[in-house]
JSON list of C-alpha atoms in Angstrom, two decimals:
[
{"chain": "A", "resi": 6, "resn": "MET", "atom": "CA", "xyz": [18.33, 1.65, -4.18]},
{"chain": "A", "resi": 7, "resn": "GLN", "atom": "CA", "xyz": [16.64, -0.78, -6.55]},
{"chain": "A", "resi": 8, "resn": "VAL", "atom": "CA", "xyz": [12.95, -0.58, -7.48]},
{"chain": "A", "resi": 9, "resn": "THR", "atom": "CA", "xyz": [11.37, -3.69, -9.03]},
{"chain": "A", "resi": 10, "resn": "SER", "atom": "CA", "xyz": [7.84, -3.88, -10.40]},
{"chain": "A", "resi": 11, "resn": "VAL", "atom": "CA", "xyz": [5.86, -6.83, -9.02]},
{"chain": "A", "resi": 12, "resn": "GLY", "atom": "CA", "xyz": [2.85, -6.13, -11.25]},
{"chain": "A", "resi": 13, "resn": "HIS", "atom": "CA", "xyz": [0.05, -3.56, -11.49]},
{"chain": "A", "resi": 14, "resn": "ALA", "atom": "CA", "xyz": [0.77, -0.90, -8.83]},
{"chain": "A", "resi": 15, "resn": "GLY", "atom": "CA", "xyz": [3.10, -3.17, -6.83]},
{"chain": "A", "resi": 16, "resn": "PHE", "atom": "CA", "xyz": [6.78, -2.54, -6.21]},
{"chain": "A", "resi": 17, "resn": "LEU", "atom": "CA", "xyz": [9.61, -4.00, -4.19]},
{"chain": "A", "resi": 18, "resn": "ILE", "atom": "CA", "xyz": [11.97, -1.23, -3.11]},
{"chain": "A", "resi": 19, "resn": "GLN", "atom": "CA", "xyz": [15.34, -2.49, -1.89]},
{"chain": "A", "resi": 20, "resn": "THR", "atom": "CA", "xyz": [17.63, -0.14, 0.05]},
{"chain": "A", "resi": 21, "resn": "HIS", "atom": "CA", "xyz": [20.63, -0.52, 2.31]},
{"chain": "A", "resi": 22, "resn": "ALA", "atom": "CA", "xyz": [18.26, 0.09, 5.24]},
{"chain": "A", "resi": 23, "resn": "GLY", "atom": "CA", "xyz": [15.78, -2.62, 4.25]},
{"chain": "A", "resi": 24, "resn": "SER", "atom": "CA", "xyz": [13.17, -3.59, 1.70]},
{"chain": "A", "resi": 25, "resn": "ILE", "atom": "CA", "xyz": [9.67, -2.16, 1.27]},
{"chain": "A", "resi": 26, "resn": "LEU", "atom": "CA", "xyz": [6.94, -4.17, -0.46]},
{"chain": "A", "resi": 27, "resn": "CYS", "atom": "CA", "xyz": [4.16, -1.98, -1.85]},
{"chain": "A", "resi": 28, "resn": "ASP", "atom": "CA", "xyz": [0.66, -3.10, -2.93]},
{"chain": "A", "resi": 29, "resn": "PRO", "atom": "CA", "xyz": [1.48, -6.77, -3.67]},
{"chain": "A", "resi": 30, "resn": "TRP", "atom": "CA", "xyz": [-1.48, -7.95, -5.78]},
{"chain": "A", "resi": 31, "resn": "LEU", "atom": "CA", "xyz": [-1.40, -11.52, -7.14]},
{"chain": "A", "resi": 32, "resn": "ASN", "atom": "CA", "xyz": [-4.89, -13.07, -7.11]},
{"chain": "A", "resi": 33, "resn": "PRO", "atom": "CA", "xyz": [-7.81, -12.14, -9.38]},
{"chain": "A", "resi": 34, "resn": "ALA", "atom": "CA", "xyz": [-10.41, -9.87, -7.80]},
{"chain": "A", "resi": 35, "resn": "TYR", "atom": "CA", "xyz": [-14.01, -8.83, -8.29]},
{"chain": "A", "resi": 36, "resn": "PHE", "atom": "CA", "xyz": [-15.32, -12.19, -9.52]},
{"chain": "A", "resi": 37, "resn": "THR", "atom": "CA", "xyz": [-12.14, -12.67, -11.57]},
{"chain": "A", "resi": 38, "resn": "SER", "atom": "CA", "xyz": [-12.99, -9.66, -13.73]},
{"chain": "A", "resi": 39, "resn": "TRP", "atom": "CA", "xyz": [-9.78, -7.96, -12.53]},
{"chain": "A", "resi": 40, "resn": "PHE", "atom": "CA", "xyz": [-6.38, -9.63, -12.65]},
{"chain": "A", "resi": 41, "resn": "PRO", "atom": "CA", "xyz": [-2.78, -8.42, -12.45]},
{"chain": "A", "resi": 42, "resn": "PHE", "atom": "CA", "xyz": [-1.23, -7.24, -15.69]},
{"chain": "A", "resi": 43, "resn": "PRO", "atom": "CA", "xyz": [1.39, -8.08, -16.61]},
{"chain": "A", "resi": 44, "resn": "ASP", "atom": "CA", "xyz": [0.95, -11.60, -15.24]},
{"chain": "A", "resi": 45, "resn": "ASN", "atom": "CA", "xyz": [3.04, -11.90, -12.08]},
{"chain": "A", "resi": 46, "resn": "SER", "atom": "CA", "xyz": [2.17, -15.47, -11.06]},
{"chain": "A", "resi": 47, "resn": "ALA", "atom": "CA", "xyz": [5.67, -16.74, -11.94]},
{"chain": "A", "resi": 48, "resn": "LEU", "atom": "CA", "xyz": [7.34, -14.47, -9.35]},
{"chain": "A", "resi": 49, "resn": "ASP", "atom": "CA", "xyz": [8.85, -16.12, -6.29]},
{"chain": "A", "resi": 50, "resn": "TRP", "atom": "CA", "xyz": [6.34, -14.59, -3.89]},
{"chain": "A", "resi": 51, "resn": "GLY", "atom": "CA", "xyz": [8.05, -16.19, -0.88]},
{"chain": "A", "resi": 52, "resn": "ALA", "atom": "CA", "xyz": [11.19, -14.21, -1.70]},
{"chain": "A", "resi": 53, "resn": "VAL", "atom": "CA", "xyz": [9.27, -11.05, -2.65]},
{"chain": "A", "resi": 54, "resn": "GLY", "atom": "CA", "xyz": [7.25, -11.26, 0.57]},
{"chain": "A", "resi": 55, "resn": "ASP", "atom": "CA", "xyz": [10.35, -11.58, 2.76]},
{"chain": "A", "resi": 56, "resn": "CYS", "atom": "CA", "xyz": [10.39, -7.82, 3.24]},
{"chain": "A", "resi": 57, "resn": "ASP", "atom": "CA", "xyz": [11.29, -5.55, 6.14]},
{"chain": "A", "resi": 58, "resn": "TYR", "atom": "CA", "xyz": [8.46, -3.07, 5.54]},
{"chain": "A", "resi": 59, "resn": "LEU", "atom": "CA", "xyz": [5.02, -3.34, 3.95]},
{"chain": "A", "resi": 60, "resn": "TYR", "atom": "CA", "xyz": [2.99, -0.53, 2.45]},
{"chain": "A", "resi": 61, "resn": "VAL", "atom": "CA", "xyz": [-0.60, -1.09, 1.31]},
{"chain": "A", "resi": 62, "resn": "SER", "atom": "CA", "xyz": [-2.07, 2.11, -0.09]},
{"chain": "A", "resi": 63, "resn": "HIS", "atom": "CA", "xyz": [-5.75, 1.27, 0.43]},
{"chain": "A", "resi": 64, "resn": "LEU", "atom": "CA", "xyz": [-8.28, -1.55, 0.69]},
{"chain": "A", "resi": 65, "resn": "HIS", "atom": "CA", "xyz": [-9.25, -1.97, -2.97]},
{"chain": "A", "resi": 66, "resn": "LYS", "atom": "CA", "xyz": [-8.64, -5.59, -3.92]},
{"chain": "A", "resi": 67, "resn": "ASP", "atom": "CA", "xyz": [-6.10, -4.70, -6.60]},
{"chain": "A", "resi": 68, "resn": "HIS", "atom": "CA", "xyz": [-3.89, -3.23, -3.86]},
{"chain": "A", "resi": 69, "resn": "PHE", "atom": "CA", "xyz": [-4.96, -5.20, -0.77]},
{"chain": "A", "resi": 70, "resn": "ASP", "atom": "CA", "xyz": [-4.74, -8.89, -1.74]},
{"chain": "A", "resi": 71, "resn": "ALA", "atom": "CA", "xyz": [-5.63, -10.63, 1.53]},
{"chain": "A", "resi": 72, "resn": "GLU", "atom": "CA", "xyz": [-4.82, -14.10, 0.20]},
{"chain": "A", "resi": 73, "resn": "ASN", "atom": "CA", "xyz": [-1.34, -13.08, -0.99]},
{"chain": "A", "resi": 74, "resn": "LEU", "atom": "CA", "xyz": [-0.64, -11.08, 2.16]},
{"chain": "A", "resi": 75, "resn": "ARG", "atom": "CA", "xyz": [-1.70, -14.01, 4.36]},
{"chain": "A", "resi": 76, "resn": "ALA", "atom": "CA", "xyz": [0.25, -16.66, 2.46]},
{"chain": "A", "resi": 77, "resn": "ASN", "atom": "CA", "xyz": [3.42, -14.91, 1.33]},
{"chain": "A", "resi": 78, "resn": "VAL", "atom": "CA", "xyz": [4.28, -11.74, 3.21]},
{"chain": "A", "resi": 79, "resn": "ASN", "atom": "CA", "xyz": [6.45, -11.61, 6.35]},
{"chain": "A", "resi": 80, "resn": "LYS", "atom": "CA", "xyz": [4.13, -10.98, 9.32]},
{"chain": "A", "resi": 81, "resn": "ASP", "atom": "CA", "xyz": [7.02, -9.36, 11.23]},
{"chain": "A", "resi": 82, "resn": "ALA", "atom": "CA", "xyz": [7.39, -6.67, 8.57]},
{"chain": "A", "resi": 83, "resn": "VAL", "atom": "CA", "xyz": [6.70, -3.17, 9.85]},
{"chain": "A", "resi": 84, "resn": "VAL", "atom": "CA", "xyz": [3.52, -1.94, 8.17]},
{"chain": "A", "resi": 85, "resn": "LEU", "atom": "CA", "xyz": [3.71, 1.70, 7.07]},
{"chain": "A", "resi": 86, "resn": "LEU", "atom": "CA", "xyz": [0.20, 3.03, 7.54]},
{"chain": "A", "resi": 87, "resn": "PRO", "atom": "CA", "xyz": [-1.13, 6.01, 5.57]},
{"chain": "A", "resi": 88, "resn": "ASP", "atom": "CA", "xyz": [-2.68, 8.83, 7.58]},
{"chain": "A", "resi": 89, "resn": "PHE", "atom": "CA", "xyz": [-6.32, 7.82, 7.11]},
{"chain": "A", "resi": 90, "resn": "PRO", "atom": "CA", "xyz": [-9.13, 9.04, 9.41]},
{"chain": "A", "resi": 91, "resn": "VAL", "atom": "CA", "xyz": [-10.43, 5.49, 10.01]},
{"chain": "A", "resi": 92, "resn": "PRO", "atom": "CA", "xyz": [-8.57, 2.36, 11.19]},
{"chain": "A", "resi": 93, "resn": "ASP", "atom": "CA", "xyz": [-10.01, -0.01, 8.55]},
{"chain": "A", "resi": 94, "resn": "LEU", "atom": "CA", "xyz": [-6.70, -0.79, 6.81]},
{"chain": "A", "resi": 95, "resn": "ARG", "atom": "CA", "xyz": [-4.91, -1.52, 10.10]},
{"chain": "A", "resi": 96, "resn": "ASN", "atom": "CA", "xyz": [-7.80, -3.69, 11.31]},
{"chain": "A", "resi": 97, "resn": "GLU", "atom": "CA", "xyz": [-7.77, -5.79, 8.13]},
{"chain": "A", "resi": 98, "resn": "LEU", "atom": "CA", "xyz": [-4.00, -6.24, 8.29]},
{"chain": "A", "resi": 99, "resn": "GLU", "atom": "CA", "xyz": [-4.20, -7.26, 11.96]},
{"chain": "A", "resi": 100, "resn": "LYS", "atom": "CA", "xyz": [-6.73, -9.96, 10.99]},
{"chain": "A", "resi": 101, "resn": "LEU", "atom": "CA", "xyz": [-4.09, -11.37, 8.63]},
{"chain": "A", "resi": 102, "resn": "GLY", "atom": "CA", "xyz": [-1.48, -11.57, 11.40]},
{"chain": "A", "resi": 103, "resn": "PHE", "atom": "CA", "xyz": [0.47, -8.35, 10.95]},
{"chain": "A", "resi": 104, "resn": "HIS", "atom": "CA", "xyz": [1.37, -6.86, 14.32]},
{"chain": "A", "resi": 105, "resn": "ARG", "atom": "CA", "xyz": [4.03, -4.18, 13.84]},
{"chain": "A", "resi": 106, "resn": "PHE", "atom": "CA", "xyz": [2.69, -0.85, 12.62]},
{"chain": "A", "resi": 107, "resn": "PHE", "atom": "CA", "xyz": [4.13, 2.60, 12.04]},
{"chain": "A", "resi": 108, "resn": "ASP", "atom": "CA", "xyz": [1.52, 5.36, 11.77]},
{"chain": "A", "resi": 109, "resn": "THR", "atom": "CA", "xyz": [2.61, 8.07, 9.38]},
{"chain": "A", "resi": 110, "resn": "THR", "atom": "CA", "xyz": [1.52, 11.68, 9.25]},
{"chain": "A", "resi": 111, "resn": "ASP", "atom": "CA", "xyz": [0.43, 12.88, 5.83]},
{"chain": "A", "resi": 112, "resn": "SER", "atom": "CA", "xyz": [3.22, 14.59, 3.84]},
{"chain": "A", "resi": 113, "resn": "VAL", "atom": "CA", "xyz": [5.69, 14.49, 6.76]},
{"chain": "A", "resi": 114, "resn": "LYS", "atom": "CA", "xyz": [9.13, 12.89, 6.47]},
{"chain": "A", "resi": 115, "resn": "HIS", "atom": "CA", "xyz": [9.68, 10.14, 9.04]},
{"chain": "A", "resi": 116, "resn": "ARG", "atom": "CA", "xyz": [12.98, 8.49, 9.95]},
{"chain": "A", "resi": 117, "resn": "LEU", "atom": "CA", "xyz": [12.70, 4.81, 10.81]},
{"chain": "A", "resi": 118, "resn": "SER", "atom": "CA", "xyz": [15.47, 2.99, 12.64]},
{"chain": "A", "resi": 119, "resn": "GLY", "atom": "CA", "xyz": [15.62, -0.68, 11.82]},
{"chain": "A", "resi": 120, "resn": "PRO", "atom": "CA", "xyz": [18.13, -3.49, 12.18]},
{"chain": "A", "resi": 121, "resn": "LYS", "atom": "CA", "xyz": [19.70, -2.66, 8.80]},
{"chain": "A", "resi": 122, "resn": "GLY", "atom": "CA", "xyz": [19.91, 1.11, 9.23]},
{"chain": "A", "resi": 123, "resn": "GLU", "atom": "CA", "xyz": [17.87, 4.28, 9.05]},
{"chain": "A", "resi": 124, "resn": "LEU", "atom": "CA", "xyz": [15.23, 4.83, 6.41]},
{"chain": "A", "resi": 125, "resn": "ASP", "atom": "CA", "xyz": [13.54, 8.13, 5.54]},
{"chain": "A", "resi": 126, "resn": "ILE", "atom": "CA", "xyz": [9.97, 7.80, 4.27]},
{"chain": "A", "resi": 127, "resn": "MET", "atom": "CA", "xyz": [7.12, 10.13, 3.34]},
{"chain": "A", "resi": 128, "resn": "ILE", "atom": "CA", "xyz": [3.60, 8.97, 2.52]},
{"chain": "A", "resi": 129, "resn": "ILE", "atom": "CA", "xyz": [1.08, 11.29, 0.92]},
{"chain": "A", "resi": 130, "resn": "ALA", "atom": "CA", "xyz": [-2.44, 9.98, 1.47]},
{"chain": "A", "resi": 131, "resn": "LEU", "atom": "CA", "xyz": [-4.88, 10.83, -1.31]},
{"chain": "A", "resi": 132, "resn": "ARG", "atom": "CA", "xyz": [-8.05, 11.81, 0.44]},
{"chain": "A", "resi": 133, "resn": "ALA", "atom": "CA", "xyz": [-11.50, 12.80, -0.63]},
{"chain": "A", "resi": 134, "resn": "ARG", "atom": "CA", "xyz": [-13.77, 14.92, 1.45]},
{"chain": "A", "resi": 135, "resn": "PRO", "atom": "CA", "xyz": [-17.51, 14.78, 1.03]},
{"chain": "A", "resi": 136, "resn": "THR", "atom": "CA", "xyz": [-19.49, 17.84, 0.11]},
{"chain": "A", "resi": 137, "resn": "VAL", "atom": "CA", "xyz": [-23.24, 18.10, 0.06]},
{"chain": "A", "resi": 138, "resn": "ARG", "atom": "CA", "xyz": [-25.01, 19.86, -2.81]},
{"chain": "A", "resi": 139, "resn": "SER", "atom": "CA", "xyz": [-28.79, 19.85, -3.14]},
{"chain": "A", "resi": 140, "resn": "GLY", "atom": "CA", "xyz": [-29.08, 16.93, -0.75]},
{"chain": "A", "resi": 141, "resn": "THR", "atom": "CA", "xyz": [-26.72, 14.72, -2.78]},
{"chain": "A", "resi": 142, "resn": "ARG", "atom": "CA", "xyz": [-23.33, 13.68, -1.52]},
{"chain": "A", "resi": 143, "resn": "HIS", "atom": "CA", "xyz": [-20.40, 14.30, -3.87]},
{"chain": "A", "resi": 144, "resn": "TRP", "atom": "CA", "xyz": [-16.72, 13.57, -3.38]},
{"chain": "A", "resi": 145, "resn": "TRP", "atom": "CA", "xyz": [-14.20, 16.30, -3.98]},
{"chain": "A", "resi": 146, "resn": "PHE", "atom": "CA", "xyz": [-10.57, 15.43, -4.76]},
{"chain": "A", "resi": 147, "resn": "PRO", "atom": "CA", "xyz": [-8.55, 18.63, -4.37]},
{"chain": "A", "resi": 148, "resn": "MET", "atom": "CA", "xyz": [-5.39, 17.17, -5.94]},
{"chain": "A", "resi": 149, "resn": "ALA", "atom": "CA", "xyz": [-7.29, 15.81, -8.94]},
{"chain": "A", "resi": 150, "resn": "ARG", "atom": "CA", "xyz": [-8.68, 19.14, -10.16]},
{"chain": "A", "resi": 151, "resn": "ARG", "atom": "CA", "xyz": [-7.24, 20.20, -13.49]},
{"chain": "A", "resi": 152, "resn": "ARG", "atom": "CA", "xyz": [-7.81, 23.08, -15.82]},
{"chain": "A", "resi": 153, "resn": "HIS", "atom": "CA", "xyz": [-8.29, 22.19, -19.44]},
{"chain": "A", "resi": 154, "resn": "SER", "atom": "CA", "xyz": [-7.39, 24.63, -22.18]},
{"chain": "A", "resi": 155, "resn": "THR", "atom": "CA", "xyz": [-9.29, 24.65, -25.45]}
]
């Protein structure tokens, strides 16, 4: 296996069973106030995007780059979908032309059979659940709680 950074939170994972492109962010976002660091504009995005599988963790623009996904990523790649309670990510990817999806179950190992071999994957979806206190909505992240010692 070879893991190559493609900038920010993006990686290209190459295995004997196929390649997985994760969070491929290229274009500036949020009125150009956010941009990939280190600069990844010199990468051959046509080659990077010629992947067997695609994983986009969530819809924030520094992970979901619609322009890059539309222009450079293989539309026949199998999209590995996190176990989210709403279909927003899938819907946005379908709008870009992606049509092959594999729905994962949170924290469960899945075996995928592809043309290059079998691939074991596990996706852990970070979720927040709303709580209501005194009429105000708060988000609680159970995995993010830490105890600090003084």
